[in-house]
mmCIF file of C-alpha atoms in Angstrom:
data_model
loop_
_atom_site.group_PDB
_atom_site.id
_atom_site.type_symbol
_atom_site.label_atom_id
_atom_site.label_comp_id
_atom_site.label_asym_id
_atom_site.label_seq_id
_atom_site.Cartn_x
_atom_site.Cartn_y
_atom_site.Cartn_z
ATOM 1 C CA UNK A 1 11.351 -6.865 -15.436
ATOM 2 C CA UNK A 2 8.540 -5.474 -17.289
ATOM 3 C CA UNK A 3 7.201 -7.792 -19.890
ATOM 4 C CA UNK A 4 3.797 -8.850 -20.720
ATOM 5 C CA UNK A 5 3.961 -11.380 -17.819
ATOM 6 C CA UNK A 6 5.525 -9.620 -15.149
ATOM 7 C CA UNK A 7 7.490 -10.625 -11.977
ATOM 8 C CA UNK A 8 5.536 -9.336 -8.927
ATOM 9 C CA UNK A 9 7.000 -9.215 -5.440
ATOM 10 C CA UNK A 10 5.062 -10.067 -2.556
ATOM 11 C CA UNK A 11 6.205 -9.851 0.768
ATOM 12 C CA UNK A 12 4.291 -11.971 3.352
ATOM 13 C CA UNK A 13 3.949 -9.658 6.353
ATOM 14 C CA UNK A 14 4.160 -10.040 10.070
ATOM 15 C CA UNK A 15 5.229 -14.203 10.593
ATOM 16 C CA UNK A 16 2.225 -14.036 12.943
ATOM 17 C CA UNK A 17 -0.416 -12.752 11.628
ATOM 18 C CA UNK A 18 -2.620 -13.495 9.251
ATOM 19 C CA UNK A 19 -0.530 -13.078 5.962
ATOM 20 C CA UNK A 20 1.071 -16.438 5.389
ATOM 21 C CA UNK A 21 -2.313 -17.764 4.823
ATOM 22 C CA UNK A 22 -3.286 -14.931 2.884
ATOM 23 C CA UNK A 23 -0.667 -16.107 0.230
ATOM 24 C CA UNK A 24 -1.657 -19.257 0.505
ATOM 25 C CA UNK A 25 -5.173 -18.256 -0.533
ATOM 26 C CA UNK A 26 -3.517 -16.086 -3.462
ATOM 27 C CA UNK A 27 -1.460 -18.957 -4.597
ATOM 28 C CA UNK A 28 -4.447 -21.494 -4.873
ATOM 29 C CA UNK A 29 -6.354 -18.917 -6.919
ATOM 30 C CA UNK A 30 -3.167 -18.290 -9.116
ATOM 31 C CA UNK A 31 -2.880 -22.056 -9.691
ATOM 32 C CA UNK A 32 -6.844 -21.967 -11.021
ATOM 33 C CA UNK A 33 -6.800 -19.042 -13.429
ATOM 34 C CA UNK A 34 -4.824 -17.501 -16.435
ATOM 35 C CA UNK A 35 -0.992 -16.410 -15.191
ATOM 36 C CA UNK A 36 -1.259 -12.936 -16.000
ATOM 37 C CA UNK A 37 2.398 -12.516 -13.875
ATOM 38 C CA UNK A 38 4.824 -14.573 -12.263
ATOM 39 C CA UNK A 39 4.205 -14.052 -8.585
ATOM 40 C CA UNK A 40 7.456 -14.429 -5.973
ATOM 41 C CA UNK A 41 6.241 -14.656 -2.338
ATOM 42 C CA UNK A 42 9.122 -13.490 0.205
ATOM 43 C CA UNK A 43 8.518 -15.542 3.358
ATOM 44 C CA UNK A 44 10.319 -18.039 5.103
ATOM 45 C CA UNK A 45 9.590 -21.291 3.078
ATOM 46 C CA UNK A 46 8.957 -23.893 5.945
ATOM 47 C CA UNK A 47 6.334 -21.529 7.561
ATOM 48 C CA UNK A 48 4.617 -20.757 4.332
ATOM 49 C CA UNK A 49 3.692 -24.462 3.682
ATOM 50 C CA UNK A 50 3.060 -25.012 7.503
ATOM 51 C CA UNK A 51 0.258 -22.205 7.574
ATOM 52 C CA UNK A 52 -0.872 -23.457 4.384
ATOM 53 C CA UNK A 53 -1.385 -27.242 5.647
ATOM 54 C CA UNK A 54 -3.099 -25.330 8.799
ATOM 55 C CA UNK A 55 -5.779 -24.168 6.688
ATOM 56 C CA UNK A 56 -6.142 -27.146 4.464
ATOM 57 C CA UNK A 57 -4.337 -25.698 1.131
ATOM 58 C CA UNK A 58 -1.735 -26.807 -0.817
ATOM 59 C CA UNK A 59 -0.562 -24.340 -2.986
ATOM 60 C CA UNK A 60 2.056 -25.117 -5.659
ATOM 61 C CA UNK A 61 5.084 -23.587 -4.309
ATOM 62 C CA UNK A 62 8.799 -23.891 -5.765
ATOM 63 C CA UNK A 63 11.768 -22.505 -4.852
ATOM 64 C CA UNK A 64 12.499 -19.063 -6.190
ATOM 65 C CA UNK A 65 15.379 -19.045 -9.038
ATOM 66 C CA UNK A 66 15.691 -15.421 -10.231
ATOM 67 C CA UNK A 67 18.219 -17.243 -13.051
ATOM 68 C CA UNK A 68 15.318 -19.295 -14.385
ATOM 69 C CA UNK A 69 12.093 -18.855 -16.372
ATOM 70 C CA UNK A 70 8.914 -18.468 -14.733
ATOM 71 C CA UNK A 71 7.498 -21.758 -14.110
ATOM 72 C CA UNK A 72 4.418 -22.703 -15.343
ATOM 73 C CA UNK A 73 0.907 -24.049 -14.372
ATOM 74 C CA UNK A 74 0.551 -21.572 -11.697
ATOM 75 C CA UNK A 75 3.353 -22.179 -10.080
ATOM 76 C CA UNK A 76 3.971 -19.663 -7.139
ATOM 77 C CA UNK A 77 7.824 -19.029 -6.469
ATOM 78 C CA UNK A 78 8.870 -18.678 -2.767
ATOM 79 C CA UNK A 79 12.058 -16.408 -2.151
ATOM 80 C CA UNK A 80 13.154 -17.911 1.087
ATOM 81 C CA UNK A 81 13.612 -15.706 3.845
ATOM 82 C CA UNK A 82 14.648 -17.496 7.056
ATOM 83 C CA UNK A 83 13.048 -16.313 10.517
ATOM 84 C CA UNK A 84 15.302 -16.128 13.659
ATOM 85 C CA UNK A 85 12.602 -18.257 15.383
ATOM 86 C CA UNK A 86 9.418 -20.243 15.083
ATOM 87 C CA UNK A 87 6.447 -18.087 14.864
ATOM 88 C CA UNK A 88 3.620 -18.729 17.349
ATOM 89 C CA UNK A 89 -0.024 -17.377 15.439
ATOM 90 C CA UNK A 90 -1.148 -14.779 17.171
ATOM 91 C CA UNK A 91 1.641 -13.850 19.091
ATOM 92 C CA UNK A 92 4.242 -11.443 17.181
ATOM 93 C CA UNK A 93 7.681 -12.284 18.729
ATOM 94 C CA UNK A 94 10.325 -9.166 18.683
ATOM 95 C CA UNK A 95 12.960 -11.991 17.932
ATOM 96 C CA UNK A 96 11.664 -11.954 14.259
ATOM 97 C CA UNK A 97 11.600 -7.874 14.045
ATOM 98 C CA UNK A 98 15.217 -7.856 12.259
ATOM 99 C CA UNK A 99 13.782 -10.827 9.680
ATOM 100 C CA UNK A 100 10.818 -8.956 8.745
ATOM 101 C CA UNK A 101 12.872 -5.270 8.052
ATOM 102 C CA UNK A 102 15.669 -7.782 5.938
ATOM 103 C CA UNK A 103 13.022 -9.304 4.033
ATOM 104 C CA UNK A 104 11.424 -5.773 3.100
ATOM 105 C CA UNK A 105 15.132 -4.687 2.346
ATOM 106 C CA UNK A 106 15.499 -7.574 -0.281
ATOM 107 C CA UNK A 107 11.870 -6.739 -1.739
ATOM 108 C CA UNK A 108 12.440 -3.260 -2.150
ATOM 109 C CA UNK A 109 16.342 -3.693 -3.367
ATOM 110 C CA UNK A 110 15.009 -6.088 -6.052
ATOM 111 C CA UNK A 111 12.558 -4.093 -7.333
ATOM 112 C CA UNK A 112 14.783 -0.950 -7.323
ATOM 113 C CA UNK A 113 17.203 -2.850 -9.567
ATOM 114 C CA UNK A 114 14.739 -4.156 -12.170
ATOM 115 C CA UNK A 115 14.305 -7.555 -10.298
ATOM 116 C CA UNK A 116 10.609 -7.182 -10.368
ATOM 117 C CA UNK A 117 8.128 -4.992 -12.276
ATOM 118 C CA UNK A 118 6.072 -4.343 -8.788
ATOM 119 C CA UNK A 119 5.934 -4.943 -5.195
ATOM 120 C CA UNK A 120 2.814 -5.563 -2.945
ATOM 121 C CA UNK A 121 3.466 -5.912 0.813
ATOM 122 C CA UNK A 122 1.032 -8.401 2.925
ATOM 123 C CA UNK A 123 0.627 -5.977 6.630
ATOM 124 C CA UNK A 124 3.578 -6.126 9.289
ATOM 125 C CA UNK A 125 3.237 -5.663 13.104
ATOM 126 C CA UNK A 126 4.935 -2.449 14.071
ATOM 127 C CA UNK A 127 4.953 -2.874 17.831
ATOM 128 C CA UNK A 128 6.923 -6.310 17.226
ATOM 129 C CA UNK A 129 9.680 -4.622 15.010
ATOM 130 C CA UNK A 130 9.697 -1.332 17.542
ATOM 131 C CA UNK A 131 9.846 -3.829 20.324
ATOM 132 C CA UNK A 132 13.109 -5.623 19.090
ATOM 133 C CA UNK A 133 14.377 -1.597 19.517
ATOM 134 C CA UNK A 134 14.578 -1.175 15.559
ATOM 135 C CA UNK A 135 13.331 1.929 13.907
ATOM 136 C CA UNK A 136 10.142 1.535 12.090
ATOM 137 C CA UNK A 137 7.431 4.075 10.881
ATOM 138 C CA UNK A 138 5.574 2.172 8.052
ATOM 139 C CA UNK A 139 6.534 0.323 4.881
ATOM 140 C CA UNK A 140 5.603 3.401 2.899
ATOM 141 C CA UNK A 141 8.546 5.709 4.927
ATOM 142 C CA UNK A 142 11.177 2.423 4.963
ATOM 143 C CA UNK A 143 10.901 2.097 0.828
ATOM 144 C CA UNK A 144 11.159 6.405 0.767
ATOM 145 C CA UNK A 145 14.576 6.349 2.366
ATOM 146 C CA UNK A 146 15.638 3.166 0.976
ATOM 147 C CA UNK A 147 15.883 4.290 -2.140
ATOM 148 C CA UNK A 148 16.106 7.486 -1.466
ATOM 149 C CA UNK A 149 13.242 8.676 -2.359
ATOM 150 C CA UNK A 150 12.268 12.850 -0.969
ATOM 151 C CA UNK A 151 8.746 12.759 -0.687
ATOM 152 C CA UNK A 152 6.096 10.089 -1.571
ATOM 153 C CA UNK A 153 2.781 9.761 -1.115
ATOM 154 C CA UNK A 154 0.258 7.333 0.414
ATOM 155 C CA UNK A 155 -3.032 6.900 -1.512
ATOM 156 C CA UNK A 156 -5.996 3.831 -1.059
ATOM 157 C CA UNK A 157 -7.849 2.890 -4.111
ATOM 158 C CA UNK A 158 -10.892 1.331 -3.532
ATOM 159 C CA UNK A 159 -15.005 1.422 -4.673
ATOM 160 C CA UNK A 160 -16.593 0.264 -7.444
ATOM 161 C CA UNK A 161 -14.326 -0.328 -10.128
ATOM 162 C CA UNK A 162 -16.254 2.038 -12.474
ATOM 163 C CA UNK A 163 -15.770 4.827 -10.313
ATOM 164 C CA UNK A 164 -13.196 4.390 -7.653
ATOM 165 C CA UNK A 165 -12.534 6.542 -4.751
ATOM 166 C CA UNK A 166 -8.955 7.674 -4.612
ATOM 167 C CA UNK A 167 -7.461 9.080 -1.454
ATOM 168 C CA UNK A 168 -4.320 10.590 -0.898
ATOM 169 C CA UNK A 169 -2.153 11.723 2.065
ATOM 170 C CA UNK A 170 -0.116 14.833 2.798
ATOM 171 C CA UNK A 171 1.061 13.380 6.314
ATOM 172 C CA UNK A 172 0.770 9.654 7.007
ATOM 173 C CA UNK A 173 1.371 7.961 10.713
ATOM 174 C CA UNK A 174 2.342 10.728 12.919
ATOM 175 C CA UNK A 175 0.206 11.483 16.005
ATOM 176 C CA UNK A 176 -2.245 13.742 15.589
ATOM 177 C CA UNK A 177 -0.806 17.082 17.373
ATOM 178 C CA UNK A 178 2.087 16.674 15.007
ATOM 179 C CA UNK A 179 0.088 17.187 12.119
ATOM 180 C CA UNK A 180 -0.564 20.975 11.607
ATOM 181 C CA UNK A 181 2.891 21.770 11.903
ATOM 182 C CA UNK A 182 3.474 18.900 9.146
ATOM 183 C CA UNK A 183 1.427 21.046 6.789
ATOM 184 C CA UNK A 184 3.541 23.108 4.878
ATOM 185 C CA UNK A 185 3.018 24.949 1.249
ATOM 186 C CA UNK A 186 5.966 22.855 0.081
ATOM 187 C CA UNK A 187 3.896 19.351 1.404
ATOM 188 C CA UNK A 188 0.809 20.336 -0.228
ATOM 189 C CA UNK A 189 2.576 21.002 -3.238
ATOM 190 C CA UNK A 190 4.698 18.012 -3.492
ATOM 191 C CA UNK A 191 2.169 15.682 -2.522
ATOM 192 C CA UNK A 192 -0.407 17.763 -5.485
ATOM 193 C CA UNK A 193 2.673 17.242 -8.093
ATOM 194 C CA UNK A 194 3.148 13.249 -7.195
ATOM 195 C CA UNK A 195 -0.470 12.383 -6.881
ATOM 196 C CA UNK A 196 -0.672 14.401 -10.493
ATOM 197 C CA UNK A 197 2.629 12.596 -12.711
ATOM 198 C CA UNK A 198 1.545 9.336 -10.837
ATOM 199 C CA UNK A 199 -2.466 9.353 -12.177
ATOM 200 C CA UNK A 200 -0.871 10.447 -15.839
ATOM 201 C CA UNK A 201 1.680 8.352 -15.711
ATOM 202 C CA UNK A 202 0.545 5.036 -13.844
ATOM 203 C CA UNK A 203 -2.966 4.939 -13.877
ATOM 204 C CA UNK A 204 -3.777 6.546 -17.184
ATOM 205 C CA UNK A 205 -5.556 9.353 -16.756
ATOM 206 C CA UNK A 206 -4.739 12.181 -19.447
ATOM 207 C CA UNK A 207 -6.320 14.854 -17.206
ATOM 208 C CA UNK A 208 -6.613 13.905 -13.641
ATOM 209 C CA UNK A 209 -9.064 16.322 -11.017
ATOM 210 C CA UNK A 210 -7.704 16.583 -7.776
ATOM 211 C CA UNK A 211 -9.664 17.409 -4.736
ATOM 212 C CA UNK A 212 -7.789 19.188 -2.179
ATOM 213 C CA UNK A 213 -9.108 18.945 1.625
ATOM 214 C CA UNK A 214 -8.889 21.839 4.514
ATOM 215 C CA UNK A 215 -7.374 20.938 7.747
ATOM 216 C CA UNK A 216 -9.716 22.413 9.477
ATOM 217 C CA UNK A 217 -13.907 21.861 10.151
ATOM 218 C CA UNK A 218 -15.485 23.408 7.464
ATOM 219 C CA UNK A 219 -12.326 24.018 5.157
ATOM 220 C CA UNK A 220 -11.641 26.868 8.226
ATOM 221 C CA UNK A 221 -14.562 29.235 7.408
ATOM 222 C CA UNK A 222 -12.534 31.501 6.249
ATOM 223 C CA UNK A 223 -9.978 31.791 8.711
ATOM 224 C CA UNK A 224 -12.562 31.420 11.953
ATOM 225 C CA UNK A 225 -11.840 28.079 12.400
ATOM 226 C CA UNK A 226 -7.790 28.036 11.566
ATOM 227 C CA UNK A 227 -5.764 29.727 9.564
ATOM 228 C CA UNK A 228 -4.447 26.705 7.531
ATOM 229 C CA UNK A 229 -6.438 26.615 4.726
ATOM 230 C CA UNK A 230 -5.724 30.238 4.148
ATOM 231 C CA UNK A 231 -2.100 30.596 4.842
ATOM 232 C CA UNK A 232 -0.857 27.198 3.624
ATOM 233 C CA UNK A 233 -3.595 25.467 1.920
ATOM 234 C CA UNK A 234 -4.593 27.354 -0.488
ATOM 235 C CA UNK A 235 -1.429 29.094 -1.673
ATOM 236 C CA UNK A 236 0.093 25.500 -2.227
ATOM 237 C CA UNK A 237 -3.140 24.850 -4.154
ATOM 238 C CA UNK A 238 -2.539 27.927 -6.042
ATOM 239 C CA UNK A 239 1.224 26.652 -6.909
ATOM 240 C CA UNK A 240 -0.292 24.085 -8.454
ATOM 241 C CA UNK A 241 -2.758 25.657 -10.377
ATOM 242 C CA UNK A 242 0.435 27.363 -11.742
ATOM 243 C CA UNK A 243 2.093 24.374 -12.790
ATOM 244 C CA UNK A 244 -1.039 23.046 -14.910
ATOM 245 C CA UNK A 245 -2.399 21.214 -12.317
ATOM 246 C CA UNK A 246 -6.337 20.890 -11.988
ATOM 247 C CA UNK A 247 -6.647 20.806 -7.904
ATOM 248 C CA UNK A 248 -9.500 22.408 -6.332
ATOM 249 C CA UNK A 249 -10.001 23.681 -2.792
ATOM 250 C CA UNK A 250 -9.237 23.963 -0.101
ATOM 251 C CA UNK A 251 -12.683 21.883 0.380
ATOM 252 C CA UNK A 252 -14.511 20.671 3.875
ATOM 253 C CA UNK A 253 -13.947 17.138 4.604
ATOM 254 C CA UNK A 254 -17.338 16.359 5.626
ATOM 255 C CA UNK A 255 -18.832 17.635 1.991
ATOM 256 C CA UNK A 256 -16.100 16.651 -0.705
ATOM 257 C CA UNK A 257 -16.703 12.713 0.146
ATOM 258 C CA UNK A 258 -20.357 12.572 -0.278
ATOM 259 C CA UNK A 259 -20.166 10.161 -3.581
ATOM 260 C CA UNK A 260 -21.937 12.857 -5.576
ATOM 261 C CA UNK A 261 -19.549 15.521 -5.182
ATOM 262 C CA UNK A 262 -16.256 12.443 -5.063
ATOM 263 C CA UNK A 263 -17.609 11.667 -8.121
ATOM 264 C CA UNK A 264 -16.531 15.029 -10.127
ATOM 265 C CA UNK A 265 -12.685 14.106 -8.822
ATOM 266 C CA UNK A 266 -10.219 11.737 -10.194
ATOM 267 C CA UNK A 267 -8.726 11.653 -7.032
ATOM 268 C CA UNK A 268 -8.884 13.211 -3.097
ATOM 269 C CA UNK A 269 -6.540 14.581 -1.164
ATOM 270 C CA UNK A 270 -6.740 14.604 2.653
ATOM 271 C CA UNK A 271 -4.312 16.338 4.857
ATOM 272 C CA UNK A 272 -3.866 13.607 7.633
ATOM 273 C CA UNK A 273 -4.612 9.739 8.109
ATOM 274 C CA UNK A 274 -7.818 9.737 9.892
ATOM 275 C CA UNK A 275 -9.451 12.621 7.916
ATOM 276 C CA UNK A 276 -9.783 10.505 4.593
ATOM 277 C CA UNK A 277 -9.279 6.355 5.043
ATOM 278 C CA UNK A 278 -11.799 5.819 6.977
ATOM 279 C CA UNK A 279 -14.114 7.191 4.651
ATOM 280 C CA UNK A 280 -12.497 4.919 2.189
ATOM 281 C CA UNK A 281 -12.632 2.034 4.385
ATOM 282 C CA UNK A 282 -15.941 2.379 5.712
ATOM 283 C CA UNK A 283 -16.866 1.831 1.485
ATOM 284 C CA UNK A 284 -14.771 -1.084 0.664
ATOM 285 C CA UNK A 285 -12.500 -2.620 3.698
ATOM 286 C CA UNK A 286 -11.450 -5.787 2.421
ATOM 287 C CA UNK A 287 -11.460 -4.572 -1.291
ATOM 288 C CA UNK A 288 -8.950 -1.889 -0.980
ATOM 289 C CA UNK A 289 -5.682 -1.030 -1.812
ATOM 290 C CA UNK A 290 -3.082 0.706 -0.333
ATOM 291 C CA UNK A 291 -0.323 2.554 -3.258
ATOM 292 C CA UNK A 292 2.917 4.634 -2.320
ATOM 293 C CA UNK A 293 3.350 7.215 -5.071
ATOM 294 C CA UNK A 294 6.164 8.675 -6.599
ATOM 295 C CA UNK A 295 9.187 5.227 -5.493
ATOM 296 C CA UNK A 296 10.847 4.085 -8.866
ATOM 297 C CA UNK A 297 8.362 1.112 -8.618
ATOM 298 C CA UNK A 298 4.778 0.494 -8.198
ATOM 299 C CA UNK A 299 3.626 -0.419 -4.878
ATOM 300 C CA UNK A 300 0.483 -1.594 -3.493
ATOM 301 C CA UNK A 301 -0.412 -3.137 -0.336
ATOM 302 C CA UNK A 302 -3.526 -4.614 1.558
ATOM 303 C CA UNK A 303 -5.891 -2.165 3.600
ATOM 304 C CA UNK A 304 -5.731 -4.174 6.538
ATOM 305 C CA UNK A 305 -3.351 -5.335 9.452
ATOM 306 C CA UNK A 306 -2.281 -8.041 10.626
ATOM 307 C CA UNK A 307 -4.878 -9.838 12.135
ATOM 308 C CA UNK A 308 -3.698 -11.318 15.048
ATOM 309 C CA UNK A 309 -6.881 -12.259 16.185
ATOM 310 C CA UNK A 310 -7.845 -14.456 12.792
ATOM 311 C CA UNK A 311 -4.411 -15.807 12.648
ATOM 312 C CA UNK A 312 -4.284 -17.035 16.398
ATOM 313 C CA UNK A 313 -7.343 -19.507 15.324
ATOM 314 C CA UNK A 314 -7.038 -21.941 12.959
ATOM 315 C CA UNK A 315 -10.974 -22.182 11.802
ATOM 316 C CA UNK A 316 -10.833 -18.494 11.178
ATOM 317 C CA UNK A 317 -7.654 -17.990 9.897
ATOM 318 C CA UNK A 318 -9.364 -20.902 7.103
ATOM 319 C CA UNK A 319 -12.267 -18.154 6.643
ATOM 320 C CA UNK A 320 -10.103 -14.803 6.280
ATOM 321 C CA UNK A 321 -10.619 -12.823 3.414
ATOM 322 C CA UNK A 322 -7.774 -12.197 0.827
ATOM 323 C CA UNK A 323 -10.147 -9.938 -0.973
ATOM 324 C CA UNK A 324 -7.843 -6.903 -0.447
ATOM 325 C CA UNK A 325 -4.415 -8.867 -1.051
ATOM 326 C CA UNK A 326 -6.193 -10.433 -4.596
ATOM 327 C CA UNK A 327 -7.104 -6.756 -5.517
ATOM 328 C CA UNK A 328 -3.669 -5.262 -4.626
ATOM 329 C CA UNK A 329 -1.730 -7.550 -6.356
ATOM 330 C CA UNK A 330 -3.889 -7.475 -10.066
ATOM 331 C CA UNK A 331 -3.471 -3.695 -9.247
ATOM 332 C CA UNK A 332 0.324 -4.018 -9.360
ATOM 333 C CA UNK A 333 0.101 -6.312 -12.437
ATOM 334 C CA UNK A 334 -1.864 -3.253 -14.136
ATOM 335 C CA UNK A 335 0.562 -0.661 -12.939
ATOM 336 C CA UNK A 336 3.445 -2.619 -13.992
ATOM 337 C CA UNK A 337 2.363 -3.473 -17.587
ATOM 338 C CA UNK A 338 0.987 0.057 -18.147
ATOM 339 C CA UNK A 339 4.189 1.755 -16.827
ATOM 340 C CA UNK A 340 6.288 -0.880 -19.461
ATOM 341 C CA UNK A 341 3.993 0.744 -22.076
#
């Protein structure tokens, strides 16, 4: 559905943590200012409003019709998604594991069949769904094979909006002695060739830059350090090159994120998890955004988990910031009207 009001999926995250009152938050500020889209929370209805009244809001909420119009006066549509049993804050409960994968499976389904123009994703507790002995790497790997998807790629938007630090992933959650292995010439290039259509084609930009990290300290120094960046890295890079891509490197970590240099890129990439988010985080946690690249719909997602801590306490679950869930979701309104252009 890609019109200039769009429908947005949201899916409302570990039943536990913090975001139920996260969409709360988003659905009072939807209800004060101009409805840019018409937002869809998946959640399971009764605990929505519960977690709402917890905090003291009362968001408008109605029942989701995808047969109807949008309603209007910031209405916020709830797609109910029943829980196996009652959540406790604080406390994920394995029980609930099975309810959280369905409700992803209806988010993503929808979206894959023109349901909705985007999907964000409020955090989920892996341990809980891994607990109830289900298979779960991430949302980013569960959308890849549900629709089928080959490669995609995990990239975190955040800074100041007039120059914002873009950071992209070859690998995403494996354990770090799995990772060199994981970094092949064909990964490199894939994840060069996604993060390249995706800034054209989504975000806008004619011509994009693309900073390409080394594995290794120092890029490798030349092979001293690792042989990565020569045998791998830089041949991929090279592919690239070929296929009118503008990536440069491979370049040290520890120099290519100092803001002056980040600057003179459109976008990073980073070769593992650890080597470029928490540069991004340490700039704007709370503010960022979390994208998949290259699924047959935008995505975005909060940079943050679940929470347990904030959720487990009423007073400050009432102070948590939606910052990040607010940014993510205008983000997916932008991707999905520019991608109906």
């Amino acid at each position: 559905m890609t019109t200039n009001r769009p429908a947005i999926a949201i899916t409302s995250g570990e039943p536990s943590g913090i975001g139920p009152e996260l969409c709360a938050m988003l659905a009072v500020r939807h209800a004060g200012g101009p409805c840019a889209a018409r937002l869809v929370i998946l959640g399971d209805r009764q605990v929505l409003a519960a977690r709402a009244e917890r905090i003291g809001l009362a968001p408008k909420y109605a029942d989701y019709d995808p047969a109807s119009f949008a309603p209007s006066g910031g209405v916020v549509e709830v797609w109910h998604q029943a829980l196996a049993a009652p959540p406790v804050p604080g406390h994920p409960d394995p029980t609930n594991g099975a309810s959280v994968l369905s409700m992803l499976r209806h988010a993503c389904d929808a979206c894959a069949e023109g349901a909705f123009a985007a999907l964000v994703t409020a955090p989920v507790q892996k341990s809980a769904i891994l607990d109830a002995g289900l298979s779960f790497t991430g949302h980013t790997e569960f959308f890849a094979e549900r629709t089928g998807t080959p490669r995609v790629v995990m990239m975190l938007v955040g800074g100041a909006a007039e120059a914002p630090l873009r950071v992209a992933l070859v690998t995403t959650h494996l354990p770090l002695a799995a990772v060199p292995a994981a970094i092949t010439r064909d990964a490199v290039r894939e994840t060069l060739a996604i993060v390249d259509a995706e800034l054209r084609h989504r975000f806008g930009i004619a011509s994009p830059r693309i900073a390409v990290c080394g594995l290794n300290p120092h890029a490798g120094e030349g092979g001293h350090l690792g042989r990565e960046e020569v045998d791998t890295i830089a041949p991929a890079i090279a592919d690239a090159r070929g296929a009118g891509i503008d990536a440069h490197g491979p370049l040290p970590a520890d120099t290519v994120f100092v803001p002056s240099h980040a600057r003179a890129y459109d976008a990073i990439v980073a070769m593992y998890h650890d080597q470029g988010l928490p540069v991004l985080k340490a700039a704007s946690f709370g503010q960022g955004v979390n994208v998949t690249l290259g699924l047959p719909f935008p995505r975005t997602s909060v940079d943050h988990g679940t929470a347990l801590d904030l959720a487990a306490d009423a007073d400050r679950a009432k102070r948590a910031d939606p910052g990040s869930l607010h940014a993510a979701v205008e983000l997916a309104i932008a991707l999905a009207k520019d991608a109906a252009r």
